[in-house]
Every structure is written in structure tokens, then in C-alpha cells.
C-alpha positions as protocol buffer text, in pm:
chain_id: "A"
residue {
  index: 1
  type: MET
  ca { x: 9836 y: 3095 z: 10040 }
}
residue {
  index: 2
  type: ALA
  ca { x: 9474 y: 3222 z: 10038 }
}
residue {
  index: 3
  type: ASP
  ca { x: 9211 y: 3020 z: 10258 }
}
residue {
  index: 4
  type: ILE
  ca { x: 8961 y: 2887 z: 10001 }
}
residue {
  index: 5
  type: ASP
  ca { x: 8691 y: 2631 z: 10091 }
}
residue {
  index: 6
  type: PRO
  ca { x: 8693 y: 2332 z: 9865 }
}
residue {
  index: 7
  type: SER
  ca { x: 8328 y: 2389 z: 9763 }
}
residue {
  index: 8
  type: ALA
  ca { x: 8401 y: 2749 z: 9644 }
}
residue {
  index: 9
  type: VAL
  ca { x: 8408 y: 2804 z: 9258 }
}
residue {
  index: 10
  type: ILE
  ca { x: 8697 y: 3017 z: 9134 }
}
residue {
  index: 11
  type: GLY
  ca { x: 8715 y: 3136 z: 8769 }
}
residue {
  index: 12
  type: ASN
  ca { x: 9003 y: 3165 z: 8542 }
}
residue {
  index: 13
  type: ASN
  ca { x: 9274 y: 3430 z: 8588 }
}
residue {
  index: 14
  type: VAL
  ca { x: 9165 y: 3532 z: 8944 }
}
residue {
  index: 15
  type: THR
  ca { x: 9449 y: 3689 z: 9163 }
}
residue {
  index: 16
  type: MET
  ca { x: 9431 y: 3716 z: 9537 }
}
residue {
  index: 17
  type: GLN
  ca { x: 9649 y: 3774 z: 9838 }
}
residue {
  index: 18
  type: GLU
  ca { x: 9762 y: 3520 z: 10104 }
}
residue {
  index: 19
  type: SER
  ca { x: 9519 y: 3684 z: 10354 }
}
residue {
  index: 20
  type: THR
  ca { x: 9210 y: 3643 z: 10134 }
}
residue {
  index: 21
  type: VAL
  ca { x: 8924 y: 3409 z: 10259 }
}
residue {
  index: 22
  type: ILE
  ca { x: 8669 y: 3253 z: 10039 }
}
residue {
  index: 23
  type: GLU
  ca { x: 8408 y: 3050 z: 10212 }
}
residue {
  index: 24
  type: GLY
  ca { x: 8193 y: 2760 z: 10109 }
}
residue {
  index: 25
  type: ASP
  ca { x: 7984 y: 2775 z: 9797 }
}
residue {
  index: 26
  type: ALA
  ca { x: 8105 y: 3109 z: 9694 }
}
residue {
  index: 27
  type: HIS
  ca { x: 8155 y: 3188 z: 9324 }
}
residue {
  index: 28
  type: ILE
  ca { x: 8418 y: 3410 z: 9190 }
}
residue {
  index: 29
  type: GLY
  ca { x: 8399 y: 3496 z: 8820 }
}
residue {
  index: 30
  type: ASP
  ca { x: 8703 y: 3523 z: 8579 }
}
residue {
  index: 31
  type: ASN
  ca { x: 8956 y: 3792 z: 8576 }
}
residue {
  index: 32
  type: CYS
  ca { x: 8893 y: 3919 z: 8931 }
}
residue {
  index: 33
  type: ASN
  ca { x: 9156 y: 4072 z: 9163 }
}
residue {
  index: 34
  type: LEU
  ca { x: 9104 y: 4041 z: 9545 }
}
residue {
  index: 35
  type: ASP
  ca { x: 9339 y: 4235 z: 9761 }
}
residue {
  index: 36
  type: LYS
  ca { x: 9464 y: 4183 z: 10116 }
}
residue {
  index: 37
  type: ARG
  ca { x: 9220 y: 4062 z: 10375 }
}
residue {
  index: 38
  type: VAL
  ca { x: 8920 y: 4032 z: 10151 }
}
residue {
  index: 39
  type: VAL
  ca { x: 8650 y: 3794 z: 10289 }
}
residue {
  index: 40
  type: ILE
  ca { x: 8382 y: 3633 z: 10071 }
}
residue {
  index: 41
  type: GLU
  ca { x: 8126 y: 3464 z: 10280 }
}
residue {
  index: 42
  type: LYS
  ca { x: 7930 y: 3145 z: 10201 }
}
residue {
  index: 43
  type: HIS
  ca { x: 7701 y: 3159 z: 9897 }
}
residue {
  index: 44
  type: ALA
  ca { x: 7819 y: 3507 z: 9766 }
}
residue {
  index: 45
  type: THR
  ca { x: 7854 y: 3536 z: 9402 }
}
residue {
  index: 46
  type: ILE
  ca { x: 8122 y: 3780 z: 9246 }
}
residue {
  index: 47
  type: GLY
  ca { x: 8094 y: 3851 z: 8864 }
}
residue {
  index: 48
  type: ASN
  ca { x: 8368 y: 3873 z: 8612 }
}
residue {
  index: 49
  type: GLY
  ca { x: 8637 y: 4135 z: 8615 }
}
residue {
  index: 50
  type: VAL
  ca { x: 8561 y: 4252 z: 8978 }
}
residue {
  index: 51
  type: LYS
  ca { x: 8839 y: 4429 z: 9159 }
}
residue {
  index: 52
  type: MET
  ca { x: 8828 y: 4466 z: 9547 }
}
residue {
  index: 53
  type: GLY
  ca { x: 9049 y: 4664 z: 9760 }
}
residue {
  index: 54
  type: GLU
  ca { x: 9198 y: 4579 z: 10100 }
}
residue {
  index: 55
  type: HIS
  ca { x: 8979 y: 4471 z: 10399 }
}
residue {
  index: 56
  type: CYS
  ca { x: 8651 y: 4425 z: 10202 }
}
residue {
  index: 57
  type: VAL
  ca { x: 8387 y: 4195 z: 10340 }
}
residue {
  index: 58
  type: VAL
  ca { x: 8107 y: 4048 z: 10129 }
}
residue {
  index: 59
  type: GLU
  ca { x: 7858 y: 3862 z: 10346 }
}
residue {
  index: 60
  type: ARG
  ca { x: 7632 y: 3563 z: 10258 }
}
residue {
  index: 61
  type: HIS
  ca { x: 7408 y: 3559 z: 9965 }
}
residue {
  index: 62
  type: VAL
  ca { x: 7541 y: 3884 z: 9804 }
}
residue {
  index: 63
  type: ASN
  ca { x: 7540 y: 3907 z: 9434 }
}
residue {
  index: 64
  type: VAL
  ca { x: 7806 y: 4142 z: 9276 }
}
residue {
  index: 65
  type: GLY
  ca { x: 7774 y: 4204 z: 8899 }
}
residue {
  index: 66
  type: ASN
  ca { x: 8056 y: 4230 z: 8643 }
}
residue {
  index: 67
  type: ASP
  ca { x: 8331 y: 4487 z: 8610 }
}
residue {
  index: 68
  type: CYS
  ca { x: 8274 y: 4637 z: 8958 }
}
residue {
  index: 69
  type: ILE
  ca { x: 8534 y: 4836 z: 9144 }
}
residue {
  index: 70
  type: PHE
  ca { x: 8557 y: 4842 z: 9522 }
}
residue {
  index: 71
  type: GLY
  ca { x: 8783 y: 5080 z: 9730 }
}
residue {
  index: 72
  type: ASN
  ca { x: 8915 y: 4973 z: 10059 }
}
residue {
  index: 73
  type: GLU
  ca { x: 8742 y: 4873 z: 10375 }
}
residue {
  index: 74
  type: ASN
  ca { x: 8389 y: 4819 z: 10238 }
}
residue {
  index: 75
  type: VAL
  ca { x: 8115 y: 4594 z: 10410 }
}
residue {
  index: 76
  type: ILE
  ca { x: 7843 y: 4458 z: 10189 }
}
residue {
  index: 77
  type: GLU
  ca { x: 7594 y: 4292 z: 10409 }
}
residue {
  index: 78
  type: ARG
  ca { x: 7378 y: 3975 z: 10342 }
}
residue {
  index: 79
  type: ASN
  ca { x: 7141 y: 3954 z: 10045 }
}
residue {
  index: 80
  type: ALA
  ca { x: 7266 y: 4277 z: 9881 }
}
residue {
  index: 81
  type: THR
  ca { x: 7253 y: 4301 z: 9498 }
}
residue {
  index: 82
  type: ILE
  ca { x: 7508 y: 4508 z: 9313 }
}
residue {
  index: 83
  type: GLY
  ca { x: 7467 y: 4567 z: 8942 }
}
residue {
  index: 84
  type: ASN
  ca { x: 7728 y: 4567 z: 8660 }
}
residue {
  index: 85
  type: GLY
  ca { x: 7996 y: 4832 z: 8641 }
}
residue {
  index: 86
  type: VAL
  ca { x: 7941 y: 4981 z: 8992 }
}
residue {
  index: 87
  type: LYS
  ca { x: 8228 y: 5184 z: 9157 }
}
residue {
  index: 88
  type: ILE
  ca { x: 8244 y: 5194 z: 9536 }
}
residue {
  index: 89
  type: GLY
  ca { x: 8461 y: 5432 z: 9722 }
}
residue {
  index: 90
  type: ASN
  ca { x: 8648 y: 5354 z: 10054 }
}
residue {
  index: 91
  type: ASP
  ca { x: 8490 y: 5281 z: 10378 }
}
residue {
  index: 92
  type: CYS
  ca { x: 8134 y: 5228 z: 10260 }
}
residue {
  index: 93
  type: VAL
  ca { x: 7852 y: 4994 z: 10415 }
}
residue {
  index: 94
  type: LEU
  ca { x: 7585 y: 4845 z: 10210 }
}
residue {
  index: 95
  type: GLU
  ca { x: 7347 y: 4710 z: 10466 }
}
residue {
  index: 96
  type: LYS
  ca { x: 7142 y: 4387 z: 10418 }
}
residue {
  index: 97
  type: GLU
  ca { x: 6899 y: 4347 z: 10133 }
}
residue {
  index: 98
  type: THR
  ca { x: 7016 y: 4667 z: 9953 }
}
residue {
  index: 99
  type: LYS
  ca { x: 7015 y: 4709 z: 9569 }
}
residue {
  index: 100
  type: VAL
  ca { x: 7273 y: 4921 z: 9365 }
}
residue {
  index: 101
  type: PRO
  ca { x: 7170 y: 4970 z: 8998 }
}
residue {
  index: 102
  type: ASP
  ca { x: 7415 y: 4918 z: 8701 }
}
residue {
  index: 103
  type: GLY
  ca { x: 7674 y: 5190 z: 8656 }
}
residue {
  index: 104
  type: SER
  ca { x: 7626 y: 5357 z: 8993 }
}
residue {
  index: 105
  type: GLU
  ca { x: 7923 y: 5542 z: 9165 }
}
residue {
  index: 106
  type: ILE
  ca { x: 7894 y: 5527 z: 9542 }
}
residue {
  index: 107
  type: PRO
  ca { x: 8120 y: 5797 z: 9711 }
}
residue {
  index: 108
  type: THR
  ca { x: 8366 y: 5716 z: 10008 }
}
residue {
  index: 109
  type: GLY
  ca { x: 8198 y: 5699 z: 10348 }
}
residue {
  index: 110
  type: THR
  ca { x: 7840 y: 5612 z: 10215 }
}
residue {
  index: 111
  type: VAL
  ca { x: 7601 y: 5402 z: 10420 }
}
residue {
  index: 112
  type: LEU
  ca { x: 7299 y: 5250 z: 10237 }
}
residue {
  index: 113
  type: SER
  ca { x: 7030 y: 5168 z: 10472 }
}
residue {
  index: 114
  type: ALA
  ca { x: 6888 y: 4816 z: 10486 }
}
residue {
  index: 115
  type: GLY
  ca { x: 6636 y: 4729 z: 10229 }
}
residue {
  index: 116
  type: ARG
  ca { x: 6686 y: 5040 z: 10020 }
}
residue {
  index: 117
  type: THR
  ca { x: 6796 y: 5092 z: 9659 }
}
residue {
  index: 118
  type: TYR
  ca { x: 7074 y: 5344 z: 9588 }
}
residue {
  index: 119
  type: PRO
  ca { x: 7071 y: 5646 z: 9599 }
}
residue {
  index: 120
  type: ASP
  ca { x: 6751 y: 5643 z: 9816 }
}
residue {
  index: 121
  type: GLY
  ca { x: 6832 y: 5580 z: 10175 }
}
residue {
  index: 122
  type: THR
  ca { x: 7202 y: 5699 z: 10184 }
}
residue {
  index: 123
  type: THR
  ca { x: 7396 y: 5896 z: 10430 }
}
residue {
  index: 124
  type: LEU
  ca { x: 7758 y: 5971 z: 10481 }
}
residue {
  index: 125
  type: LYS
  ca { x: 7925 y: 5821 z: 10784 }
}
residue {
  index: 126
  type: ALA
  ca { x: 8057 y: 6170 z: 10891 }
}
residue {
  index: 127
  type: LYS
  ca { x: 7711 y: 6260 z: 10995 }
}
residue {
  index: 128
  type: TYR
  ca { x: 7729 y: 5999 z: 11279 }
}
residue {
  index: 129
  type: PHE
  ca { x: 8039 y: 6147 z: 11432 }
}
residue {
  index: 130
  type: LYS
  ca { x: 8030 y: 6446 z: 11675 }
}
residue {
  index: 131
  type: LYS
  ca { x: 8306 y: 6705 z: 11664 }
}
């Protein structure tokens, strides 16, 4: 069974795997699907109809809009705001206090620098690796 803090609010028709963790005072909207090893930290808000792939981490005080789709292995750092209908590829990092407007599509491997609004301040992780 998933590890859900008693103070968390879970909407109707939410599916999650055994390895899902939802911390205190988090809010999960209706009709969400949280895959394996998803972690929703304290005071995060997830809108209705959100789908998250495996190994996603949503840190404290993050707000995710409705009908968003997350790939696998994404990290959304504290105080980030994600609009409605956003699609995020695999292996992305949205650093603290970032903003993603409604309807944005973030490609796999994107890093959005702290305090920036997508698409400004983005780079691909591949640029950090030396061959």
C-alpha cells in the first residue's frame, strides 16, 4: 500500500502504486495516476487529471495545474508553479521557484534554471556531460 500521511487530501478516482509516498498536507486532485516511486512532498498541490511516470519527485510548496502529463524521473523543486495542460518529457529538472505556462511542452532532458519562466533559462542536460 502507498505511504500516505493522514493530513494529505486525496481526490476521487486517484490511482497510485505501492511505492508512492504522499507527505503531510499535500493535495492530490481527482482522476490522477501516480506511477511507481512517485514522491509528493509536504504542502504540494497536484491538480485534477494529472499523470506522473515512475520516479517523479514533487518538492514542497509546488503547484501543478490540471491535466498535466509527466514522463519518468522528473524532479520539480520547491515553490515551482506548473500551469494547466503541461507535458513534461523524461529526466527533467525544474529548479526552485520556476514557472511553466499553460499548455507548455518540455522536452526530455530539460533543466529550467531557478527562478525562471519556461522557455527562458532552459538548457539540455546533455550539455553538462563531456564525451
